[in-house]
Coordinates of C-alpha atoms in Angstrom, one line a residue:
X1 CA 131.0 29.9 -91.0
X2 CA 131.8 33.1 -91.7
X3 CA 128.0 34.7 -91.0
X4 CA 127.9 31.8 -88.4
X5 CA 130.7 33.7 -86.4
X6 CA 129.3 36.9 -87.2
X7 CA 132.5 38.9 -86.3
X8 CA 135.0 40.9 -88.2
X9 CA 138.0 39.1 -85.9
X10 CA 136.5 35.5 -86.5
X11 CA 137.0 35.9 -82.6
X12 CA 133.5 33.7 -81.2
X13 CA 134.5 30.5 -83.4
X14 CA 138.2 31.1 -83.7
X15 CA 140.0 31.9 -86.9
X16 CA 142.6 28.7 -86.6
X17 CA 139.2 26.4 -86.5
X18 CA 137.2 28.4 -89.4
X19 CA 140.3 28.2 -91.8
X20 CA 140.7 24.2 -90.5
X21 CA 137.1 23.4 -91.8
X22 CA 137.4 25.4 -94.6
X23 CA 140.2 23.8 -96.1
X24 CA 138.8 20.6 -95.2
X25 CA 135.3 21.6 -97.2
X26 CA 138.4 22.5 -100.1
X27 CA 139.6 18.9 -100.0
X28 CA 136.6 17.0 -99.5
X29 CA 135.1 19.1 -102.3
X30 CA 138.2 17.9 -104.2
X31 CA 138.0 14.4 -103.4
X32 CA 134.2 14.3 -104.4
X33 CA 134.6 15.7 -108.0
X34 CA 137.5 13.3 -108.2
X35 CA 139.8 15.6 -109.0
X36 CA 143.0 16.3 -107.4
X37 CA 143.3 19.4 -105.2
X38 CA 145.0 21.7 -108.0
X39 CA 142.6 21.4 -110.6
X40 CA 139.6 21.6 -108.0
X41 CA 141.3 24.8 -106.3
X42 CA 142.0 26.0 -109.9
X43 CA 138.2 25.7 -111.2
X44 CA 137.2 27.8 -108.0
X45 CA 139.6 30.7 -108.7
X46 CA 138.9 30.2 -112.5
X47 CA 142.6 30.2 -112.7
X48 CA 145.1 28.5 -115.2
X49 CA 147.6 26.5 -112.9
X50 CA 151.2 27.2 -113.2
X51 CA 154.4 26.4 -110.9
X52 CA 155.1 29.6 -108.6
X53 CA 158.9 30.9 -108.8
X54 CA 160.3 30.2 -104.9
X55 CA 161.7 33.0 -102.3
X56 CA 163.4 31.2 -100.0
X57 CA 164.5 32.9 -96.3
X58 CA 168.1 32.1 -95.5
X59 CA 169.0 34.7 -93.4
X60 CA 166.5 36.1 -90.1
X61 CA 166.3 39.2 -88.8
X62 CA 164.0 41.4 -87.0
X63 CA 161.0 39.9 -84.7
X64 CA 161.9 36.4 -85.8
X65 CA 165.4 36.0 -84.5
X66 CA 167.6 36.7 -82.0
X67 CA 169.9 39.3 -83.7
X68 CA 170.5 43.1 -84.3
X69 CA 169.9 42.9 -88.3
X70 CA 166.8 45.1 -88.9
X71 CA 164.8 43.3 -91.6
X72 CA 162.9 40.3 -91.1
X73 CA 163.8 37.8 -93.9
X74 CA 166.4 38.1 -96.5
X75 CA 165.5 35.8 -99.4
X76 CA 167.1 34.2 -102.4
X77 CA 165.2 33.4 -105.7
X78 CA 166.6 31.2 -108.0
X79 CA 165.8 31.6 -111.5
X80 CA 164.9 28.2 -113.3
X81 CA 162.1 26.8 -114.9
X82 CA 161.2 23.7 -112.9
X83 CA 160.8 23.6 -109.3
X84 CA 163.2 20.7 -108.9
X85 CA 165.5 22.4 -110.6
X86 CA 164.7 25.6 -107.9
X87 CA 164.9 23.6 -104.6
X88 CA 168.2 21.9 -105.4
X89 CA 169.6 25.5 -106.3
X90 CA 168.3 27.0 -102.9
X91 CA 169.3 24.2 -101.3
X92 CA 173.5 24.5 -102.2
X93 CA 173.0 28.1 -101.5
X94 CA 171.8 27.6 -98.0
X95 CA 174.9 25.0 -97.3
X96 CA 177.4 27.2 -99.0
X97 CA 176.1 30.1 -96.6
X98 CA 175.9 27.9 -93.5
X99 CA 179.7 27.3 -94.4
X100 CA 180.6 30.6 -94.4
X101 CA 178.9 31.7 -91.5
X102 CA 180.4 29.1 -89.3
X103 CA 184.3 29.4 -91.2
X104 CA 183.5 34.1 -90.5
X105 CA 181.6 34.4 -87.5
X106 CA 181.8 30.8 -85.3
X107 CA 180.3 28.6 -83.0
X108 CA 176.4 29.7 -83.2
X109 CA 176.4 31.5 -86.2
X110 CA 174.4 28.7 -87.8
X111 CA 171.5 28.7 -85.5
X112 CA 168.3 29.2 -87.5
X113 CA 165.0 31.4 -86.6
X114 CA 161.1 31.0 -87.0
X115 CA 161.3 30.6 -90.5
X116 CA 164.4 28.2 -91.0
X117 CA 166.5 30.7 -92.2
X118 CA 170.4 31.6 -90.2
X119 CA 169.7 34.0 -87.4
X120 CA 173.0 34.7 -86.0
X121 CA 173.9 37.7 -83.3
X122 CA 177.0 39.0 -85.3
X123 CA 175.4 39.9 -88.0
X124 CA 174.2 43.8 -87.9
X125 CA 174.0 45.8 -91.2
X126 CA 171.9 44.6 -94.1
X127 CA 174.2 45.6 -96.6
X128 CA 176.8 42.8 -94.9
X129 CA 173.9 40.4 -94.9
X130 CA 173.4 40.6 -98.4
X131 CA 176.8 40.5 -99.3
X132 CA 177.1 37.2 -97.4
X133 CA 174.4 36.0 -100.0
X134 CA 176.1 36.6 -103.1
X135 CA 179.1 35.2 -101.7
X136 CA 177.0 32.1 -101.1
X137 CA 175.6 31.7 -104.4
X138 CA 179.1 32.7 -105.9
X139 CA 180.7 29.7 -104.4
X140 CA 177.8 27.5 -104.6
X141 CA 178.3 27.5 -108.5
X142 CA 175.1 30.0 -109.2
X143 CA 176.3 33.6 -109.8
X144 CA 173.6 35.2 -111.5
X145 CA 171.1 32.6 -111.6
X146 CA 169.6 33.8 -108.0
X147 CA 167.6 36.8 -107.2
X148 CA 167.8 38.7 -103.7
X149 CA 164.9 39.6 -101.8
X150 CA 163.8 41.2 -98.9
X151 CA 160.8 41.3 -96.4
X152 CA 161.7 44.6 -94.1
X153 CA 158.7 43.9 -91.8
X154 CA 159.4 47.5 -91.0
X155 CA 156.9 48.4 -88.5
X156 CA 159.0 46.5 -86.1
X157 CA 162.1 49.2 -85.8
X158 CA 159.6 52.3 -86.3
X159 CA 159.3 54.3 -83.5
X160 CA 158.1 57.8 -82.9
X161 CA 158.3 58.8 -86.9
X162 CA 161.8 57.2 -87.7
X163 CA 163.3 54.0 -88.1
X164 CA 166.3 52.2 -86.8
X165 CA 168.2 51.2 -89.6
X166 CA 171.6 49.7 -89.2
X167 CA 171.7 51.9 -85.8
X168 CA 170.9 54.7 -87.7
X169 CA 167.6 56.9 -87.0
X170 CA 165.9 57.6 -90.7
X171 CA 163.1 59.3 -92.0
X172 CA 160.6 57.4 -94.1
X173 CA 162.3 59.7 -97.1
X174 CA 165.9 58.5 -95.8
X175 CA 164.7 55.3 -95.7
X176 CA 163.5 55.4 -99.5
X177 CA 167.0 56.5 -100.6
X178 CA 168.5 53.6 -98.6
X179 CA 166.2 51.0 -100.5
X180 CA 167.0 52.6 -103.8
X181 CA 170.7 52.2 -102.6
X182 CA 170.4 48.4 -102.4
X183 CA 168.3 47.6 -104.8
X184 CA 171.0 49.2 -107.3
X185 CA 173.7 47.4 -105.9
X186 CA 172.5 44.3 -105.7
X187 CA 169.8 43.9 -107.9
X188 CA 167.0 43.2 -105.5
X189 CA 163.9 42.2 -107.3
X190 CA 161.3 42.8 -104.2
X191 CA 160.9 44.5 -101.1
X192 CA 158.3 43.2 -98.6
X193 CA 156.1 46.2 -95.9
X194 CA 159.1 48.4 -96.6
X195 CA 157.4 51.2 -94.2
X196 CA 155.3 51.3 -91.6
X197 CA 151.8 48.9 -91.6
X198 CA 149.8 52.2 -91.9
X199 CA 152.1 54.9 -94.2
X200 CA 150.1 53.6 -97.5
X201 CA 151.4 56.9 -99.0
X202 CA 155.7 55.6 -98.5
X203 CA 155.0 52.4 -100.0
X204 CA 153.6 53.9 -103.5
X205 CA 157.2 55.9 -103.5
X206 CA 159.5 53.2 -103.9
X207 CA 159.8 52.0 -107.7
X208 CA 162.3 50.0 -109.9
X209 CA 161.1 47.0 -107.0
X210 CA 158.5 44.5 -106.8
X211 CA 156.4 46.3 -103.7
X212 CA 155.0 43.5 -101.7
X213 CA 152.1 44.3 -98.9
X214 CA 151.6 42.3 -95.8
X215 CA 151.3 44.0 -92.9
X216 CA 149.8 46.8 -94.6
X217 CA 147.0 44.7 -96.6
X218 CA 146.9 41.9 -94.0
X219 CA 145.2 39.6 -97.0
X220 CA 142.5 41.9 -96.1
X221 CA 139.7 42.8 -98.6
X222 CA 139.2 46.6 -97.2
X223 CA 142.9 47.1 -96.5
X224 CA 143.6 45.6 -100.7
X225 CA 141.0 48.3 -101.5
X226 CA 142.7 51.5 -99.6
X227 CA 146.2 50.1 -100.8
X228 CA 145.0 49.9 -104.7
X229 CA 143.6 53.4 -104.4
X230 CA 146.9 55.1 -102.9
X231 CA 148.8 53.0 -105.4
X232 CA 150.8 51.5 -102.5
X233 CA 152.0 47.9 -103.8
X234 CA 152.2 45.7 -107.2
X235 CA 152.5 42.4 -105.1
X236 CA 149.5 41.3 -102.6
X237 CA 150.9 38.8 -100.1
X238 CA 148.0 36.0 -99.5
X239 CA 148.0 33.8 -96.3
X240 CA 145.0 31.7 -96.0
X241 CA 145.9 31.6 -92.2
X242 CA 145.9 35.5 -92.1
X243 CA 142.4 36.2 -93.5
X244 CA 141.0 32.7 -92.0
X245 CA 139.0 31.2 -95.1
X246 CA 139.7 30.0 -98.2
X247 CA 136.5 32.1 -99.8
X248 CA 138.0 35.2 -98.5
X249 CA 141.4 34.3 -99.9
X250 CA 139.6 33.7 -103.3
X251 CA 138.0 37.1 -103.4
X252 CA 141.9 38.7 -102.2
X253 CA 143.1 36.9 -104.8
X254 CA 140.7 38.5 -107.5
X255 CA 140.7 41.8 -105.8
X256 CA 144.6 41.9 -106.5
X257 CA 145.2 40.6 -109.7
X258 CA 141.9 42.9 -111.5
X259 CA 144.0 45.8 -110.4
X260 CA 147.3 44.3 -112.4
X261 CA 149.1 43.6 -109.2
X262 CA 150.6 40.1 -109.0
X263 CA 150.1 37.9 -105.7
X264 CA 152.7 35.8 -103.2
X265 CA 151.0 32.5 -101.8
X266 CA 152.6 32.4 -97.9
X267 CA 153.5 30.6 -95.1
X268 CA 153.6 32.0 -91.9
X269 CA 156.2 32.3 -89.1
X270 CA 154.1 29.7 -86.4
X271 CA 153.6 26.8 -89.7
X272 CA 152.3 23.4 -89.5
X273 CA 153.2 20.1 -92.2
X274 CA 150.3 21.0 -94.0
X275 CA 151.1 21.7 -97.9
X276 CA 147.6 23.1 -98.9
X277 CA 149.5 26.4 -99.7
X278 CA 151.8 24.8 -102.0
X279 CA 148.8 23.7 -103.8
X280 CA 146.9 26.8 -103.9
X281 CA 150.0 28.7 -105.2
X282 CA 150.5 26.2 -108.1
X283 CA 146.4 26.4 -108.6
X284 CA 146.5 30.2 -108.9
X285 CA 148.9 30.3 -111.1
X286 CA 150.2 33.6 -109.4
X287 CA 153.8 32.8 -109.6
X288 CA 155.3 33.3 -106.8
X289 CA 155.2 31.3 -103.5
X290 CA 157.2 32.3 -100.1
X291 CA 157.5 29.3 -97.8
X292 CA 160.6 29.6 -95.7
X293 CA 164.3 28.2 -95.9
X294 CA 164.8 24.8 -97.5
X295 CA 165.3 23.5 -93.5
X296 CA 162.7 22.2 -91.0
X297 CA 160.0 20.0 -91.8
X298 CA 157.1 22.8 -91.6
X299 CA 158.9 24.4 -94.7
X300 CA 160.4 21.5 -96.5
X301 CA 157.1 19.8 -96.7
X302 CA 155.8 22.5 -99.2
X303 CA 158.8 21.8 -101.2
X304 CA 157.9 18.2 -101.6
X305 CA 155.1 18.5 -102.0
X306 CA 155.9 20.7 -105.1
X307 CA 158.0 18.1 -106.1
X308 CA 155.5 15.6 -106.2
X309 CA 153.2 18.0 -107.6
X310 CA 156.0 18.3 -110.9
X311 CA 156.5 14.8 -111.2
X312 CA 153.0 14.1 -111.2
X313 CA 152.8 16.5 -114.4
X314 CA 152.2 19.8 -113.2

């Protein structure tokens, strides 16, 4: 398909129906060996499966809700061995944070965003954001059993060499300090495109983080390459749907994890029921998968599909 197209945008036979018949080949090829999709997706990657810890987007931000907070996605991470165990946990976070957005801030400030997560106007400064959070998995009975998280998306408040942080103008440099600020005080374990898409330099700056690439590597074999060489991440973000083939996934996937950087199966912002990803994060054995707040059915179905995939012995 891929020479078929003969494009570097996928643009003559459309990504969306490329990565539609390749995932379909990925099944069908499944269902022929009679194996189940794990172990099939596994003997492709020559991988060893294992369940993916979960980041789960509770509060919205940025391009993908209607508010003034900065960053895109502000995750928790609960800290258990089995999923089940994972998704409950997430789960009485997310309801203990719904109630104390409605009992702080009122009538809408339980509306969610793209990704499931709250996205209410109120809410400005990130540092308030993430102290909403531990208040939530205080009173939800799991004080320091949940990781914090961010994706920044930051390309979307740079603008002529700074960034609009918390109303505040910043210089990439600034902007380090900040991060090193939070991650101190509340013991974030990963940061998601914390600069701009194209400063590979900023990214290879901040430490003591996991330094997750999206928008800079855009699960793109040449852009993996450039950001490996300028030391810019230790986390690839993979979307199947981003790169539009499983194939070229695959060869993201190795490109990644030969350098010693670890990978984050995703969803996307526009999702669909399908729980392929869910698979191919459990296949990879990568650890880690990002697949939106436990609410809506485009996220929760990954999430039960994990569950079916534990109970069936995985």
């Amino acid at each position: 398909m891929i020479k078929l197209d003969g494009t570097d945008t996928k643009k003559k036979l459309g990504a969306n129906a490329i990565l539609g018949v390749s995932l379909a080949c990925a099944r069908a090829g499944a269902s022929a060996s009679g194996k189940d999709l794990v172990s099939y997706l596994a003997e492709l990657a020559g991988t060893k499966p294992k369940m993916p810890r979960l980041f789960f987007n509770v509060l919205n931000g940025g391009k993908h809700a209607d508010s003034k907070l900065a960053v895109q996605e502000l995750m928790i991470v609960p800290k258990f061995s089995k999923a089940s165990k994972n998704i409950q946990a997430a789960s009485e976070v997310y309801h203990s944070l719904k109630n104390i957005l409605h009992s702080t801030y009122g009538a809408g400030a339980t509306n969610v965003g793209d990704e499931g997560g709250f996205a209410l106007e109120k809410l400005h400064k990130v540092e308030d954001a993430l102290k909403l959070l531990q208040k939530a998995i205080s009173k939800a009975g799991y004080k320091g059993k949940v990781d914090l998280a961010m994706d920044c998306a930051a390309s979307e408040f740079y603008a002529n060499g700074k960034y609009i942080m918390d109303g505040k103008k910043l210089s990439s440099k600034e902007l380090l300090k900040y991060y090193d600020s939070l991650i101190k005080k509340f013991g974030i374990i990963s940061i998601e495109d914390p600069f701009n898409e194209e400063d590979f330099e900023s990214f290879s700056f901040l430490k003591n983080v996991q330094v997750v690439g999206d928008d800079l590597t855009v699960t793109n074999p040449e852009r993996i390459e450039v950001a490996i060489r300028e030391k810019s991440c230790t986390c690839l973000l993979l979307k199947v749907n981003q790169i539009g083939t499983l194939t070229e996934s695959l060869e993201s996937f190795n490109l990644a994890t030969k350098a010693g950087w670890k990978v984050m199966v995703s969803h996307r912002s526009g999702e669909t029921t399908d729980t392929f990803i869910a698979d191919l994060a459990l296949a990879l054995g990568c650890g880690q998968l990002k697949a939106g707040a436990p609410c809506r059915g485009e996220r929760t179905a990954k999430y039960n599909q994990l569950l079916r995939l534990e109970q069936s012995g995985y």
